[in-house]
Coordinates of C-alpha atoms in Angstrom, one line a residue:
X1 CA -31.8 0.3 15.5
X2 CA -33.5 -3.0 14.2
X3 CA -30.9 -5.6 13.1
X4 CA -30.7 -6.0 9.7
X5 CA -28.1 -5.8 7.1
X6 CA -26.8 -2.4 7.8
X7 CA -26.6 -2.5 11.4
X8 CA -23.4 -1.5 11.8
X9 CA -20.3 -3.5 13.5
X10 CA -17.0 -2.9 14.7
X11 CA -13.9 -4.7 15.3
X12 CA -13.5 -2.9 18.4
X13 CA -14.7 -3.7 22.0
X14 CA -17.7 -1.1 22.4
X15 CA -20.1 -1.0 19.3
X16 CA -22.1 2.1 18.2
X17 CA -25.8 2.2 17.3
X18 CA -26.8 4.7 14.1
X19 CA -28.6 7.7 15.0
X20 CA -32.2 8.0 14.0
X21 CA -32.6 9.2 10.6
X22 CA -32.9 12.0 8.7
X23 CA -34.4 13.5 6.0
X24 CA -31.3 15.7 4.9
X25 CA -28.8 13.5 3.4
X26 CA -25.9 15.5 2.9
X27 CA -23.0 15.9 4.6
X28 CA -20.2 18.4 3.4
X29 CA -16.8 18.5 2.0
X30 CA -13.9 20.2 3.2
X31 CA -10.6 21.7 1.5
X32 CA -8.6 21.0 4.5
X33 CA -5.8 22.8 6.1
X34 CA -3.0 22.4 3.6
X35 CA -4.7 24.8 1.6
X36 CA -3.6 25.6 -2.5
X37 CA -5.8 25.9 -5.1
X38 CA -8.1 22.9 -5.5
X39 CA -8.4 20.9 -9.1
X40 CA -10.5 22.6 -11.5
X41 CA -13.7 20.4 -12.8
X42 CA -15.6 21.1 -15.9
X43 CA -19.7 22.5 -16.4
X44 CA -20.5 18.5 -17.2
X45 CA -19.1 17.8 -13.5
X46 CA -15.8 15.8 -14.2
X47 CA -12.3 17.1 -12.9
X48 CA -10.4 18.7 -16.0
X49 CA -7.2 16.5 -15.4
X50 CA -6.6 16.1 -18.9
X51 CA -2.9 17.5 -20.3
X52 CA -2.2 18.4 -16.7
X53 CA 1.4 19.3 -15.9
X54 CA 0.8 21.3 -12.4
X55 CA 4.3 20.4 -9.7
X56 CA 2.9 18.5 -6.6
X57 CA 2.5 21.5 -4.1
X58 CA 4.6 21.7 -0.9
X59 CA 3.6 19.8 2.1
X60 CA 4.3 18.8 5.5
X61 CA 7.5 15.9 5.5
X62 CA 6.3 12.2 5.4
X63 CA 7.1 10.3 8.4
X64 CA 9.8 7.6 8.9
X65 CA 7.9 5.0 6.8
X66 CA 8.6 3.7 3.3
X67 CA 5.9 3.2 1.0
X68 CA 5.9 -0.5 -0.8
X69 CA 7.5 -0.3 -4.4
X70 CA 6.8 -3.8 -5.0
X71 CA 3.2 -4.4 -7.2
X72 CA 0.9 -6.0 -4.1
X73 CA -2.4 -8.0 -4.7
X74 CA -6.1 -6.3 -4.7
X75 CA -7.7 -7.1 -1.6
X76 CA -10.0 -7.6 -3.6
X77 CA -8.4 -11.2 -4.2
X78 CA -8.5 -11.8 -0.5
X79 CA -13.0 -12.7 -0.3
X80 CA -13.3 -13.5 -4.2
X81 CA -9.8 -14.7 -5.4
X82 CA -8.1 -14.8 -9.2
X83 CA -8.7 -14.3 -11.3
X84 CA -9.9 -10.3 -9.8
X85 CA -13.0 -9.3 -11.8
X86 CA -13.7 -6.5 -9.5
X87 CA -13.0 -3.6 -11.3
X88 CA -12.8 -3.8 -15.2
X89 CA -11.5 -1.5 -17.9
X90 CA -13.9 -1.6 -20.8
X91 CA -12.6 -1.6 -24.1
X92 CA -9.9 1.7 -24.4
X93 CA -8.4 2.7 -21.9
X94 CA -9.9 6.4 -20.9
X95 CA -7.6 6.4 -17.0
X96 CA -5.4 9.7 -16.6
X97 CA -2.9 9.0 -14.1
X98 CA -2.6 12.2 -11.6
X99 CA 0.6 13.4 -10.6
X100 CA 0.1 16.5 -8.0
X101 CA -1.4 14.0 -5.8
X102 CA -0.7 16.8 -3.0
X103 CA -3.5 19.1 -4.1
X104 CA -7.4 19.2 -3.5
X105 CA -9.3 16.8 -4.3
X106 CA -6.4 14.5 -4.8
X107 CA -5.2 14.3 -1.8
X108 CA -8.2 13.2 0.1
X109 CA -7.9 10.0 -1.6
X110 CA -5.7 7.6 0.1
X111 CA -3.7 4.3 -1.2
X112 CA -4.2 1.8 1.5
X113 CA -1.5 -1.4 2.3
X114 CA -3.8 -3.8 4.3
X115 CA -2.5 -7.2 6.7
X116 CA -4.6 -9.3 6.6
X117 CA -5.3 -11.5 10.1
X118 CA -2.9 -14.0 8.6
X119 CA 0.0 -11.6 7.6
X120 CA -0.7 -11.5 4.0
X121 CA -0.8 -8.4 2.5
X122 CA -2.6 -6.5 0.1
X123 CA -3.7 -3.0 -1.8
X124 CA -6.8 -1.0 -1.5
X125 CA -8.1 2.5 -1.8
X126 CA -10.0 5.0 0.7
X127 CA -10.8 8.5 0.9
X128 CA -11.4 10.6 3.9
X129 CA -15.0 11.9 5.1
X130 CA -13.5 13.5 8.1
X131 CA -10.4 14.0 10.6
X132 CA -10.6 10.5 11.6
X133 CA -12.4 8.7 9.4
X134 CA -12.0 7.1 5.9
X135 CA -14.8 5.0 3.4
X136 CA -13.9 2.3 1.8
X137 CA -15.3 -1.3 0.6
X138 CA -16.5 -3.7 3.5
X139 CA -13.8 -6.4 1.8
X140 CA -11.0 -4.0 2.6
X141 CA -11.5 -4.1 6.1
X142 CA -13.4 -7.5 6.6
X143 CA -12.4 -10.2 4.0
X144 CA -15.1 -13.4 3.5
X145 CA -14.5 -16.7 2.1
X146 CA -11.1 -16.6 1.5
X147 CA -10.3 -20.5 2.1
X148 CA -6.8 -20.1 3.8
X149 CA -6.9 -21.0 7.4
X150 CA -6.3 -17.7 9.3
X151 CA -7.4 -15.3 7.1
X152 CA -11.1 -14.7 7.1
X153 CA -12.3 -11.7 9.1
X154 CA -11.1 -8.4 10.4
X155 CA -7.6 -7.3 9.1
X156 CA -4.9 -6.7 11.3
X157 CA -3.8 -2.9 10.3
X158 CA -4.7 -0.7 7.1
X159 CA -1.0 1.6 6.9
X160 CA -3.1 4.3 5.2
X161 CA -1.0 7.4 2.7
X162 CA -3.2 9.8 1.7
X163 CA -2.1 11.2 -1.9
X164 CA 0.9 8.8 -2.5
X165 CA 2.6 9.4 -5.5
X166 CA 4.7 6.1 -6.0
X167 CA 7.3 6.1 -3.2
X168 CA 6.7 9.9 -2.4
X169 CA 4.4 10.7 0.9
X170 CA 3.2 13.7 0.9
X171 CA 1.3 13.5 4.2
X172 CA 3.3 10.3 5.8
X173 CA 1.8 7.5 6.8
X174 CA -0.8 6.6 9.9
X175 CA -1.8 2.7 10.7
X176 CA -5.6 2.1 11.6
X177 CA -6.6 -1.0 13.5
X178 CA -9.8 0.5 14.1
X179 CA -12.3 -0.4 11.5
X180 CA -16.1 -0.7 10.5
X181 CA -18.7 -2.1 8.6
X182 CA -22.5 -4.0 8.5
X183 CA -23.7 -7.1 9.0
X184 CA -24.8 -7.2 5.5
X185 CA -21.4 -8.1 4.7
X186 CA -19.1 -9.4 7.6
X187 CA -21.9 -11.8 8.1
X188 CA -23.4 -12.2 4.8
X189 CA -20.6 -11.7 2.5
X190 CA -23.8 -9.9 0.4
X191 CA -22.5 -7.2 -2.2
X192 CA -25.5 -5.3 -1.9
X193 CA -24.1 -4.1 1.6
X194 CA -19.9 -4.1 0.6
X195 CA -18.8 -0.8 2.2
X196 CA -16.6 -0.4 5.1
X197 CA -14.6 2.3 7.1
X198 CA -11.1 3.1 9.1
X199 CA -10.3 5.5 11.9
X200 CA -7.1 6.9 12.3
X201 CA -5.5 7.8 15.1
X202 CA -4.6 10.7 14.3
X203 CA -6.3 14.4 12.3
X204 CA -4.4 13.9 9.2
X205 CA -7.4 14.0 7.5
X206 CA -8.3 17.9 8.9
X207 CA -5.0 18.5 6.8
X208 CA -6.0 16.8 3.6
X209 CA -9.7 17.6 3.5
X210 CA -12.6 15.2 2.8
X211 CA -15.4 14.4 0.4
X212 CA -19.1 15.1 1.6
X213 CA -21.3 12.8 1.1
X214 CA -25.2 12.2 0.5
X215 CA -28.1 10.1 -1.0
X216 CA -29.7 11.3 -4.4
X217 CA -33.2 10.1 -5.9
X218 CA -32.4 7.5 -9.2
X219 CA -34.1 10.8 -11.6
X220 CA -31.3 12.7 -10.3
X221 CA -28.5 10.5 -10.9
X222 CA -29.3 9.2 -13.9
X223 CA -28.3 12.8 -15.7
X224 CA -25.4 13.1 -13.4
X225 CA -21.6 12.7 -14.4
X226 CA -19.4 11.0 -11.9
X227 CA -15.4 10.6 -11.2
X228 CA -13.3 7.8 -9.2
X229 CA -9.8 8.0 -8.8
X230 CA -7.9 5.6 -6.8
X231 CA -4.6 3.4 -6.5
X232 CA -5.1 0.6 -9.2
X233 CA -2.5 -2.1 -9.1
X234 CA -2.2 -2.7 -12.6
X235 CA -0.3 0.7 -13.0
X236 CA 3.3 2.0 -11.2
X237 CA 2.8 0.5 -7.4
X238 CA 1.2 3.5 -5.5
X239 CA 0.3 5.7 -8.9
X240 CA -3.0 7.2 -8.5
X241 CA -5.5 7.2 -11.3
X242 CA -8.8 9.1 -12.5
X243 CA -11.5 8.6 -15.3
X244 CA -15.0 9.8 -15.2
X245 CA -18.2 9.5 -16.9
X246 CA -22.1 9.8 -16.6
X247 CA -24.2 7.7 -14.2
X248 CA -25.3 4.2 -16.7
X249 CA -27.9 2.8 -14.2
X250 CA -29.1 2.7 -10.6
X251 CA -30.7 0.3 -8.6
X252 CA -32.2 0.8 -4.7
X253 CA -28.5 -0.2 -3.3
X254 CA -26.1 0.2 -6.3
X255 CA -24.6 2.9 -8.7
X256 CA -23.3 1.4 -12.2
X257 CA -21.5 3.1 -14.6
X258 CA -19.1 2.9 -17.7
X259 CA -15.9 4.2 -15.6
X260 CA -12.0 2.2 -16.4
X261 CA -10.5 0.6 -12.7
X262 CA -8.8 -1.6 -12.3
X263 CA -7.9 -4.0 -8.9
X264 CA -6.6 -1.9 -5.7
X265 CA -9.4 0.7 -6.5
X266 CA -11.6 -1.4 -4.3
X267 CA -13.0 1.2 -1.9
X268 CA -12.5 4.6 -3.8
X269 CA -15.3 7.2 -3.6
X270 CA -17.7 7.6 -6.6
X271 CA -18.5 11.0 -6.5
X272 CA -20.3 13.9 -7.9
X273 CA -19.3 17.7 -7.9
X274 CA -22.5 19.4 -6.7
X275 CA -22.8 23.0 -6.1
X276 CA -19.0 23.6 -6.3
X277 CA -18.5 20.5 -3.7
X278 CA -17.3 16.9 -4.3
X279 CA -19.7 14.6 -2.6
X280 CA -19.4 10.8 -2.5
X281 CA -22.5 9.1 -4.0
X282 CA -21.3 5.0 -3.8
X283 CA -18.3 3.5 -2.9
X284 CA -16.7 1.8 -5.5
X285 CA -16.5 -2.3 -5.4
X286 CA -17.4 -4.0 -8.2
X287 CA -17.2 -4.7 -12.1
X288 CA -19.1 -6.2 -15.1
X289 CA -19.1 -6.9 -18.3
X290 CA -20.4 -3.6 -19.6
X291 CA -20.4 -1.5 -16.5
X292 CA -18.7 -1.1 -13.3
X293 CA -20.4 -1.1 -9.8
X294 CA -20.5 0.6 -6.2
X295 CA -22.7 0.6 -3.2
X296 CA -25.0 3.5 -3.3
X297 CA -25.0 6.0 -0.2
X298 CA -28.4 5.1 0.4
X299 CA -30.7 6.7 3.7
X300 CA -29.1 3.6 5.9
X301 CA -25.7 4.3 4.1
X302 CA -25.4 7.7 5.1
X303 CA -26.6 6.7 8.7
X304 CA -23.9 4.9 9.4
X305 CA -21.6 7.0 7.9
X306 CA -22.8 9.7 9.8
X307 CA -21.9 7.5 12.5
X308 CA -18.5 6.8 11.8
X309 CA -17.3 10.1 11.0
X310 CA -15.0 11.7 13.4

């Protein structure tokens, strides 16, 4: 692969190359093990989470770990410091805080307690595309320009729970200290290329399921609704919320759109439900005045996620 801003980079010893690419860009979502009914979504393409009183399903028992109740910083913070303009609520509040975080799709997504290199720590979201493997934003995993001696570069761990709910694991907790990105970013510090991934240790994620993900032409999502829902750390510590709403604008390496976050959602999927399937189209990283942002799964995207997955 020619270097360039997506070749991709690894904190660990032995680095990968991308496959050659393809034409098909679609990779596909799974329901996972755990099984129970997944969330319903409506003919527009959002989830249908408003009013929703369903009991979080059973699961397996969380392990021996204790999820933070104190409120944590937004990595975000860590490369661009206060005050956090990252993700932005514009004007009402539409966010619907989900509560059976143990149910499809919910559970895929996953709040993330990051150390950074110089012990600091901080809170981010991720959502699994495999067994292994999680997205999330390159500053979760690599933080840039931070101006404290120490803490530039690869974090130390990511504790990752998929579908906290507060101080309740449903799935436990598994540490990553195996993480990914692009040069675009860990030696650019360029937003156009601010998408990053873990690997876990473990095949939690064949319990939870994962998103699919693919690339889409601009005609196409431009009339296409989209949903994020993450761990925002202006709500309950470890509360997940969702909003959703159609595409604003596209450009060739971002997705914007009019959708409430709020800092710790840093690295949540922005996906579409397409042909019954939820399938990652950007990763969410940024905000705006008018419109929040995320790095599009563009052709080199998805050929390094391809890469990743495991």
């Amino acid at each position: 692969m020619t270097n360039g801003p997506h070749t991709a980079v690894s904190n660990q010893p032995v680095e990968l190359t991308a496959p050659a690419a393809e034409q098909a860009f679609f990779e596909g979502p799974s329901e996972g093990a755990q099984g129970g009914s997944p969330a319903a979504f409506t003919s527009d393409g959002l989830e249908q989470v408003a009013g929703r009183t369903r009991a979080l399903s059973e699961s397996v028992p969380a392990e021996a770990w204790t999820a933070p109740s104190a409120p944590l910083p937004d990595i975000g913070e860590a490369s661009f410091g206060p005050p956090d303009l990252l993700e932005t609520v514009h004007g009402p509040d539409d966010r619907v805080q989900i509560t059976d975080t143990a149910a499809y799709p919910w559970r895929v997504n996953a709040s993330l307690l990051v150390t950074a290199a110089d012990n600091s720590q901080w809170i981010g979201t991720g959502w699994f595309i495999g067994p292994h493997t999680l997205v999330t934003a390159g500053h979760v995993v690599h933080i840039k320009h931070s101006g404290v001696p120490g803490r530039d570069g690869w974090v130390k761990s990511i504790q990752v729970m998929p579908g906290r709910n507060g101080t309740f694991l449903p799935f436990g907790a598994v540490t990553s200290t195996n993480f990914r990105s692009v040069t675009g970013w860990t030696a650019d510090g360029d937003e156009n290329f601010d998408y990053g991934a873990l690997v876990i240790p473990t095949e939690l994620g064949a319990t939870t399921g994962w998103f699919g993900f693919g690339s889409w032409p601009d005609a196409d999502l431009l009339k296409t609704s989209v949903n994020i829902s993450g761990y925002p750390g202006d709500q309950p510590p470890g509360t997940q919320w969702y909003d959703g709403r159609g595409v604003s604008s596209v450009n060739p390496l971002k997705v914007f759109y009019d959708i409430d976050t709020a800092g710790g959602q840093s690295g949540s999927a922005v996906y579409r439900i397409h042909n019954g399937g939820r399938y990652g189209i950007a990763v969410h990283a940024y905000g705006g005045l008018t419109t929040n942002s995320g790095t599009r799964i563009t052709k080199a995207v998805f050929d390094n996620l391809v890469l990743w997955k495991a």
